[in-house]
CSV table of C-alpha atoms and ligand atoms in Angstrom, one decimal:
chain,number,residue,atom,x,y,z
A,1,MET,CA,6.6,-4.3,-23.9
A,2,GLU,CA,3.2,-3.0,-24.7
A,3,THR,CA,1.0,-2.8,-21.6
A,4,LYS,CA,-2.7,-3.8,-22.2
A,5,THR,CA,-5.6,-2.5,-20.1
A,6,ILE,CA,-8.7,-4.4,-19.3
A,7,LYS,CA,-11.7,-2.9,-17.5
A,8,ILE,CA,-13.4,-5.2,-15.0
A,9,ASP,CA,-16.6,-4.7,-13.0
A,10,PRO,CA,-15.4,-4.6,-9.3
A,11,LYS,CA,-18.7,-5.8,-8.0
A,12,ASN,CA,-19.1,-8.7,-10.5
A,13,PRO,CA,-15.7,-9.5,-12.0
A,14,GLU,CA,-16.2,-11.2,-15.4
A,15,ILE,CA,-14.5,-14.6,-15.1
A,16,SER,CA,-13.3,-14.6,-18.8
A,17,LYS,CA,-11.3,-11.4,-18.0
A,18,ILE,CA,-10.0,-12.7,-14.7
A,19,LYS,CA,-8.7,-15.7,-16.5
A,20,ILE,CA,-6.6,-13.5,-18.9
A,21,ALA,CA,-4.9,-11.9,-15.9
A,22,SER,CA,-4.3,-15.3,-14.2
A,23,LYS,CA,-2.8,-16.8,-17.3
A,24,ILE,CA,-0.2,-14.0,-17.6
A,25,LEU,CA,0.6,-14.5,-13.9
A,26,LYS,CA,1.0,-18.3,-14.2
A,27,ASN,CA,3.3,-17.7,-17.2
A,28,GLY,CA,5.6,-15.4,-15.1
A,29,GLY,CA,4.3,-12.0,-16.2
A,30,LEU,CA,3.3,-8.9,-14.3
A,31,VAL,CA,-0.3,-7.8,-13.8
A,32,ALA,CA,-1.4,-4.7,-11.9
A,33,PHE,CA,-4.8,-5.0,-10.2
A,34,PRO,CA,-6.9,-3.2,-7.7
A,35,THR,CA,-7.2,-4.3,-4.0
A,36,GLU,CA,-9.4,-2.5,-1.5
A,37,THR,CA,-6.4,-0.5,-0.3
A,38,VAL,CA,-4.3,0.5,-3.4
A,39,TYR,CA,-3.5,-1.0,-6.7
A,40,GLY,CA,-0.9,-3.8,-6.5
A,41,LEU,CA,1.7,-5.0,-9.0
A,42,GLY,CA,1.3,-8.8,-9.0
A,43,ALA,CA,3.6,-11.7,-9.9
A,44,ASN,CA,3.6,-15.4,-9.1
A,45,ALA,CA,5.2,-15.4,-5.6
A,46,LEU,CA,6.8,-18.8,-6.1
A,47,ASP,CA,8.5,-17.9,-9.3
A,48,LYS,CA,11.8,-16.2,-8.5
A,49,LYS,CA,12.2,-14.8,-12.0
A,50,ALA,CA,8.7,-13.3,-12.1
A,51,VAL,CA,9.3,-11.7,-8.6
A,52,SER,CA,12.6,-10.1,-9.9
A,53,LYS,CA,10.6,-8.4,-12.6
A,54,ILE,CA,8.6,-6.5,-10.0
A,55,PHE,CA,11.8,-4.9,-8.6
A,56,ILE,CA,12.9,-3.9,-12.1
A,57,ALA,CA,9.6,-2.5,-13.2
A,58,LYS,CA,9.2,-0.4,-10.0
A,59,GLY,CA,12.8,0.5,-9.6
A,60,ARG,CA,12.4,-0.9,-6.1
A,61,PRO,CA,15.5,-1.3,-3.8
A,62,GLN,CA,16.4,-5.0,-3.5
A,63,ASP,CA,16.4,-4.9,0.3
A,64,ASN,CA,12.7,-3.9,0.5
A,65,PRO,CA,10.6,-7.1,0.9
A,66,LEU,CA,7.2,-7.7,-0.7
A,67,ILE,CA,3.8,-8.7,0.6
A,68,ILE,CA,2.4,-12.1,-0.5
A,69,HIS,CA,-1.4,-12.1,-1.2
A,70,ILE,CA,-3.5,-15.2,-0.7
A,71,SER,CA,-7.2,-16.1,-1.4
A,72,ASP,CA,-7.5,-18.8,1.2
A,73,LYS,CA,-6.3,-18.9,4.9
A,74,LYS,CA,-5.0,-22.4,4.3
A,75,GLU,CA,-2.2,-21.0,2.2
A,76,LEU,CA,-0.7,-19.5,5.4
A,77,TYR,CA,0.7,-23.0,6.2
A,78,LYS,CA,2.4,-23.1,2.8
A,79,LEU,CA,4.1,-19.7,3.3
A,80,SER,CA,4.9,-19.8,7.0
A,81,SER,CA,6.6,-22.5,9.1
A,82,ASP,CA,5.1,-21.0,12.3
A,83,VAL,CA,1.5,-20.1,11.9
A,84,THR,CA,0.9,-18.8,15.5
A,85,PRO,CA,-2.5,-18.9,17.3
A,86,THR,CA,-2.5,-15.1,17.2
A,87,ALA,CA,-2.1,-15.2,13.4
A,88,LEU,CA,-5.2,-17.4,13.2
A,89,VAL,CA,-7.2,-15.2,15.5
A,90,LEU,CA,-6.3,-12.1,13.4
A,91,ALA,CA,-7.1,-13.9,10.1
A,92,ASP,CA,-10.5,-14.9,11.4
A,93,LYS,CA,-11.3,-11.4,12.6
A,94,PHE,CA,-9.8,-9.2,9.8
A,95,TRP,CA,-9.4,-11.2,6.6
A,96,PRO,CA,-10.2,-10.7,3.9
A,97,GLY,CA,-9.2,-7.1,4.6
A,98,PRO,CA,-6.5,-4.5,4.9
A,99,LEU,CA,-4.2,-6.2,7.4
A,100,THR,CA,-0.8,-7.7,6.6
A,101,ILE,CA,0.8,-10.0,9.1
A,102,ILE,CA,4.5,-10.9,9.4
A,103,LEU,CA,5.3,-14.5,10.3
A,104,LYS,CA,8.4,-16.8,10.1
A,105,LYS,CA,8.8,-17.7,6.5
A,106,SER,CA,8.7,-21.3,5.1
A,107,LYS,CA,11.3,-22.7,2.7
A,108,ILE,CA,9.2,-22.3,-0.4
A,109,VAL,CA,9.2,-18.5,-0.2
A,110,PRO,CA,11.9,-17.1,-2.4
A,111,LYS,CA,14.5,-15.0,-0.7
A,112,LYS,CA,14.0,-12.4,-3.3
A,113,ILE,CA,10.5,-11.7,-1.8
A,114,THR,CA,11.6,-11.3,1.8
A,115,ALA,CA,14.9,-9.5,0.9
A,116,GLY,CA,16.8,-12.2,2.7
A,117,LEU,CA,14.8,-11.8,6.0
A,118,GLY,CA,13.6,-14.9,7.9
A,119,SER,CA,10.1,-13.5,8.0
A,120,VAL,CA,7.3,-13.1,5.4
A,121,ALA,CA,4.5,-10.6,5.0
A,122,ILE,CA,1.1,-12.1,4.1
A,123,ARG,CA,-2.3,-10.6,3.4
A,124,MET,CA,-5.7,-11.7,2.1
A,125,PRO,CA,-7.3,-8.8,0.3
A,126,SER,CA,-11.1,-8.3,0.3
A,127,SER,CA,-11.4,-6.8,-3.2
A,128,LYS,CA,-13.4,-9.3,-5.3
A,129,ILE,CA,-11.1,-8.7,-8.3
A,130,ALA,CA,-8.0,-9.3,-6.3
A,131,LEU,CA,-9.4,-12.5,-4.7
A,132,GLU,CA,-10.6,-13.9,-8.0
A,133,ILE,CA,-7.3,-13.2,-9.7
A,134,ILE,CA,-5.4,-15.0,-6.9
A,135,ARG,CA,-7.8,-17.9,-6.8
A,136,ASN,CA,-7.7,-18.4,-10.5
A,137,SER,CA,-3.9,-18.2,-10.6
A,138,LYS,CA,-3.7,-21.1,-8.2
A,139,THR,CA,-0.6,-19.6,-6.6
A,140,PRO,CA,0.1,-16.9,-4.0
A,141,ILE,CA,0.7,-13.6,-5.6
A,142,ALA,CA,3.5,-11.2,-4.5
A,143,ALA,CA,2.3,-7.6,-4.9
A,144,PRO,CA,3.8,-4.3,-3.8
A,145,SER,CA,1.9,-1.1,-4.5
A,146,ALA,CA,1.9,-0.6,-8.3
A,147,ASN,CA,3.8,2.7,-8.4
A,148,ILE,CA,7.3,3.6,-9.4
A,149,SER,CA,9.3,3.4,-6.2
A,150,GLY,CA,9.1,6.7,-4.2
A,151,LYS,CA,5.8,7.9,-5.8
A,152,PRO,CA,2.4,7.9,-4.1
A,153,SER,CA,0.6,4.5,-4.2
A,154,PRO,CA,-1.9,4.2,-7.1
A,155,THR,CA,-5.6,4.5,-6.2
A,156,LYS,CA,-6.8,4.4,-9.9
A,157,ALA,CA,-5.7,2.5,-13.0
A,158,THR,CA,-4.6,5.7,-14.7
A,159,HIS,CA,-2.0,6.2,-11.9
A,160,VAL,CA,-0.6,2.8,-12.7
A,161,ILE,CA,-0.5,3.5,-16.4
A,162,ASP,CA,1.2,6.8,-15.8
A,163,ASP,CA,4.0,5.1,-13.8
A,164,LEU,CA,4.4,1.6,-15.4
A,165,SER,CA,3.2,1.8,-18.9
A,166,ASN,CA,5.3,-0.4,-21.2
A,167,LYS,CA,7.0,-2.0,-18.2
A,168,ILE,CA,4.3,-4.6,-17.3
A,169,ASP,CA,2.0,-6.9,-19.2
A,170,LEU,CA,-1.4,-5.9,-18.0
A,171,VAL,CA,-3.4,-3.4,-16.0
A,172,ILE,CA,-6.8,-4.5,-14.6
A,173,ASP,CA,-8.9,-1.4,-14.3
A,174,GLY,CA,-11.4,-1.9,-11.6
A,175,GLY,CA,-12.1,1.8,-10.9
A,176,LYS,CA,-11.2,3.8,-7.8
A,177,VAL,CA,-10.1,1.7,-4.8
A,178,ALA,CA,-12.3,1.7,-1.6
A,179,ILE,CA,-9.8,2.8,1.1
A,180,GLY,CA,-6.9,4.6,-0.6
A,181,ILE,CA,-4.0,4.0,1.8
A,182,GLU,CA,-2.0,0.8,2.2
A,183,SER,CA,-2.7,-2.0,4.6
A,184,THR,CA,-1.7,-2.1,8.3
A,185,VAL,CA,1.5,-4.1,8.7
A,186,LEU,CA,1.7,-6.1,11.9
A,187,ASP,CA,4.8,-8.0,13.0
A,188,LEU,CA,3.9,-11.2,14.8
A,189,THR,CA,7.4,-12.6,15.1
A,190,GLN,CA,8.0,-10.8,18.5
A,191,LYS,CA,6.4,-11.4,21.9
A,192,ILE,CA,4.2,-8.4,21.7
A,193,PRO,CA,2.8,-7.7,18.2
A,194,GLN,CA,4.2,-4.5,16.7
A,195,ILE,CA,2.6,-2.2,14.1
A,196,LEU,CA,5.2,-1.5,11.4
A,197,ARG,CA,2.9,0.5,9.2
A,198,PRO,CA,-0.4,2.0,10.4
A,199,GLY,CA,-3.4,1.6,8.1
A,200,LYS,CA,-7.2,1.2,8.0
A,201,ILE,CA,-7.2,-1.6,10.7
A,202,THR,CA,-6.3,0.6,13.7
A,203,LYS,CA,-4.2,0.0,16.8
A,204,GLU,CA,-7.4,0.3,18.8
A,205,GLN,CA,-9.0,-2.5,16.8
A,206,LEU,CA,-6.0,-4.7,17.1
A,207,GLU,CA,-5.8,-4.1,20.9
A,208,GLN,CA,-9.4,-5.2,21.3
A,209,VAL,CA,-8.5,-8.6,20.0
A,210,LEU,CA,-4.8,-8.9,21.1
A,211,GLY,CA,-4.5,-6.9,24.3
A,212,LYS,CA,-1.2,-5.0,24.1
A,213,VAL,CA,0.1,-3.9,20.7
A,214,LYS,CA,3.3,-1.9,20.2
A,215,ASP,CA,3.6,1.1,18.0
A,216,GLY,CA,6.6,0.3,15.8
A,217,LEU,CA,6.9,3.9,14.6
A,218,LYS,CA,7.8,4.9,18.2
A,219,SER,CA,10.5,2.3,18.5
A,220,LYS,CA,14.0,3.4,17.8
A,221,LYS,CA,14.8,0.8,15.3
A,222,PRO,CA,12.1,0.3,12.7
A,223,LYS,CA,12.0,-3.3,11.5
A,224,SER,CA,10.2,-2.8,8.2
A,225,PRO,CA,12.8,-2.1,5.6
A,226,GLY,CA,10.3,0.0,3.6
A,227,ILE,CA,10.1,2.5,6.4
A,228,LYS,CA,13.5,3.9,5.8
A,229,TYR,CA,12.7,5.0,2.3
A,230,LYS,CA,11.1,8.2,1.3
A,231,HIS,CA,7.6,7.5,0.2
A,232,TYR,CA,4.3,8.7,-1.0
A,233,SER,CA,6.0,11.8,-2.2
A,234,PRO,CA,4.8,14.2,-4.9
A,235,ASN,CA,7.1,16.7,-6.6
A,236,ALA,CA,5.4,19.5,-4.8
A,237,LYS,CA,6.5,20.4,-1.3
A,238,ILE,CA,3.9,19.4,1.3
A,239,ILE,CA,3.2,21.7,4.2
A,240,ILE,CA,1.1,20.4,7.0
A,241,MET,CA,-0.9,23.1,8.8
A,242,ASN,CA,-2.3,22.9,12.3
A,243,HIS,CA,-4.9,25.5,11.6
A,244,LYS,CA,-6.6,27.0,8.5
A,245,LYS,CA,-5.5,30.4,9.7
A,246,GLU,CA,-2.0,29.5,8.5
A,247,ILE,CA,-3.0,29.7,4.8
A,248,ARG,CA,-2.5,33.5,4.7
A,249,LYS,CA,0.9,33.4,6.4
A,250,ILE,CA,2.2,30.7,4.1
A,251,SER,CA,0.8,32.4,0.9
A,252,LYS,CA,2.6,35.6,2.0
A,253,LYS,CA,5.8,33.6,2.6
A,254,TYR,CA,5.8,32.1,-0.9
A,255,PRO,CA,4.3,34.9,-3.1
A,256,ASN,CA,5.6,33.4,-6.4
A,257,LYS,CA,4.7,29.8,-5.8
A,258,LYS,CA,1.6,27.9,-7.1
A,259,ILE,CA,-0.1,26.7,-3.9
A,260,LYS,CA,-2.7,23.9,-3.8
A,261,ILE,CA,-4.9,23.7,-0.7
A,262,LEU,CA,-6.4,20.3,0.1
A,263,ASN,CA,-9.6,20.1,2.1
A,264,TYR,CA,-11.5,17.1,3.2
A,265,LYS,CA,-14.9,16.4,4.7
A,266,ASN,CA,-13.6,13.7,7.0
A,267,GLU,CA,-10.8,11.2,7.4
A,268,VAL,CA,-12.4,8.5,5.2
A,269,THR,CA,-12.6,10.8,2.2
A,270,MET,CA,-9.2,12.1,3.0
A,271,ALA,CA,-7.7,8.6,2.9
A,272,LYS,CA,-9.5,7.8,-0.3
A,273,ASN,CA,-8.5,10.9,-2.2
A,274,LEU,CA,-5.1,12.0,-0.8
A,275,PHE,CA,-2.8,10.1,-3.2
A,276,ASN,CA,-4.9,11.1,-6.2
A,277,ASP,CA,-4.8,14.7,-5.1
A,278,PHE,CA,-1.0,14.6,-4.7
A,279,ARG,CA,-0.7,13.2,-8.3
A,280,ASN,CA,-3.1,15.8,-9.7
A,281,ALA,CA,-1.2,18.7,-8.0
A,282,ASP,CA,2.0,17.5,-9.7
A,283,LYS,CA,0.3,17.2,-13.1
A,284,LYS,CA,-0.9,20.8,-12.7
A,285,LYS,CA,2.6,21.9,-11.6
A,286,TYR,CA,1.8,23.1,-8.2
A,287,ASN,CA,4.9,24.0,-6.1
A,288,ILE,CA,3.3,23.6,-2.7
A,289,ILE,CA,0.5,21.4,-1.3
A,290,LEU,CA,-1.1,22.8,1.9
A,291,VAL,CA,-3.0,20.3,3.9
A,292,LYS,CA,-4.5,20.4,7.4
A,293,ALA,CA,-3.3,17.9,10.0
A,294,VAL,CA,-5.8,15.4,11.5
A,295,ILE,CA,-5.8,13.9,15.0
A,296,GLU,CA,-3.4,11.0,15.2
A,297,LYS,CA,-5.9,8.5,16.3
A,298,GLU,CA,-7.5,5.5,14.4
A,299,LEU,CA,-7.5,6.2,10.7
A,300,GLY,CA,-5.9,9.6,11.4
A,301,SER,CA,-2.7,7.8,12.5
A,302,ALA,CA,-2.3,6.2,9.1
A,303,ILE,CA,-3.1,9.5,7.3
A,304,MET,CA,-0.6,11.5,9.4
A,305,ASN,CA,2.0,8.8,8.9
A,306,ARG,CA,1.7,9.2,5.1
A,307,LEU,CA,1.6,13.0,5.3
A,308,LYS,CA,4.7,13.3,7.4
A,309,LYS,CA,6.6,11.0,5.1
A,310,ALA,CA,5.5,12.9,2.1
A,311,SER,CA,6.4,16.3,3.7
A,312,SER,CA,9.9,15.4,4.7
A,313,GLU,CA,12.6,17.8,3.5
A,314,LYS,CA,12.1,19.4,0.1
A,315,ASP,CA,13.7,22.6,-1.1
A,316,LEU,CA,11.7,25.1,-3.1
B,401,LIG,O1,-2.2,-2.4,1.0
B,401,LIG,C1,-1.1,-2.9,0.8
B,401,LIG,O2,-0.4,-3.4,1.6
B,401,LIG,C2,-0.7,-2.9,-0.7
B,401,LIG,C3,-1.6,-3.8,-1.5
B,401,LIG,C4,-1.2,-3.9,-2.9
B,401,LIG,O3,-1.8,-5.0,-0.9
B,401,LIG,N1,0.7,-3.3,-0.8
B,401,LIG,C5,1.8,-2.6,-0.4
B,401,LIG,O4,3.0,-3.2,-0.6
B,401,LIG,O5,1.6,-1.5,0.1
B,401,LIG,P1,4.4,-2.4,-0.5
B,401,LIG,O6,5.4,-3.3,-1.0
B,401,LIG,O7,4.2,-1.1,-1.1
B,401,LIG,O8,4.6,-2.2,1.1
B,401,LIG,C6,4.9,-3.4,1.9
B,401,LIG,C7,5.6,-2.9,3.2
B,401,LIG,C8,6.9,-2.3,3.0
B,401,LIG,O9,7.1,-1.3,3.9
B,401,LIG,C9,7.9,-3.5,3.4
B,401,LIG,O10,9.1,-3.1,3.8
B,401,LIG,C10,7.0,-4.2,4.4
B,401,LIG,O11,5.7,-4.1,4.0
B,401,LIG,N2,7.4,-5.6,4.6
B,401,LIG,C11,7.2,-6.6,3.7
B,401,LIG,N3,7.8,-7.8,4.1
B,401,LIG,C12,8.3,-7.5,5.4
B,401,LIG,C13,8.9,-8.3,6.3
B,401,LIG,N4,9.2,-9.6,6.2
B,401,LIG,N5,9.3,-7.7,7.5
B,401,LIG,C14,9.1,-6.4,7.7
B,401,LIG,N6,8.4,-5.6,6.8
B,401,LIG,C15,8.0,-6.1,5.7
B,402,LIG,MG1,4.6,0.7,-1.8
């Protein structure tokens, strides 16, 4: 399958181009498009066959469920049989935006999407391109990050093309994404809402609205199936430093290795560039990526979560 690419203006998406994407989605095809967090690989969420194609193209384990993207809050009632008051409060406050909520699923949601779970993950993205594509497709869109399973999430169209060329129908190139790390995933099927994946919407922000929120990463049994998989990981070994002074020590320890040092002005730029920098380091065949830890608060929690996952065990 030849993968086409179409450039769309993220500020003023051209409707004729949006329609090309929506037509492919309606016909059961796969389209990668930018959201404000990372690029997603979309398929019609109500079409089992189309959803299966996502798992094949990504090489994604069948037991890892997908997020369904909507363009209108009303669609919540289609996808969930129990839209709780908390869900509505959160939707009002944070949608469209980088928050995914988990609710009890309705019957029309294919089991393939939820990997057999009784719950479903739903999000309304804020990217204009994503919203227009979903709206024009007239169906909710299932979309995981548009990378090969195990690779860092794509933050530019070229990342998607590198991973999925000839495996999907279309890539919508809307330039570099705004945030750069995936949405916050919040489970609302338990008494106290639980963060399953930290993201741009922080625990602090959620607590302001909800009162108490549990940190799922601290609980012994993570409920998000995706959490058990190794993620976001470049080929290079990632070493997290606590202080810049460690650069010399590490360079001495690995005299024959090509070491890339990543430096950022602040956490916002770090989130935005981290996955791109991982991918570039691999292209340039670095053996080690050295990056300084950030404080695990607010956006820093999400960044450290991705860094720790990426740095888990790798031999040199
Ligand atoms: O920002 C994002 O969320 C991006 C863009 C494209 O929207 N999407 C994304 O999807 O990161 P994905 O598939 O790469 O990650 C979805 C995460 C996985 O960790 C998955 O296990 C979890 O959400 N998830 C999905 N449905 C779930 C459910 N019913 N219960 C628990 N976890 C769920
Ligand atoms: Mg992913």
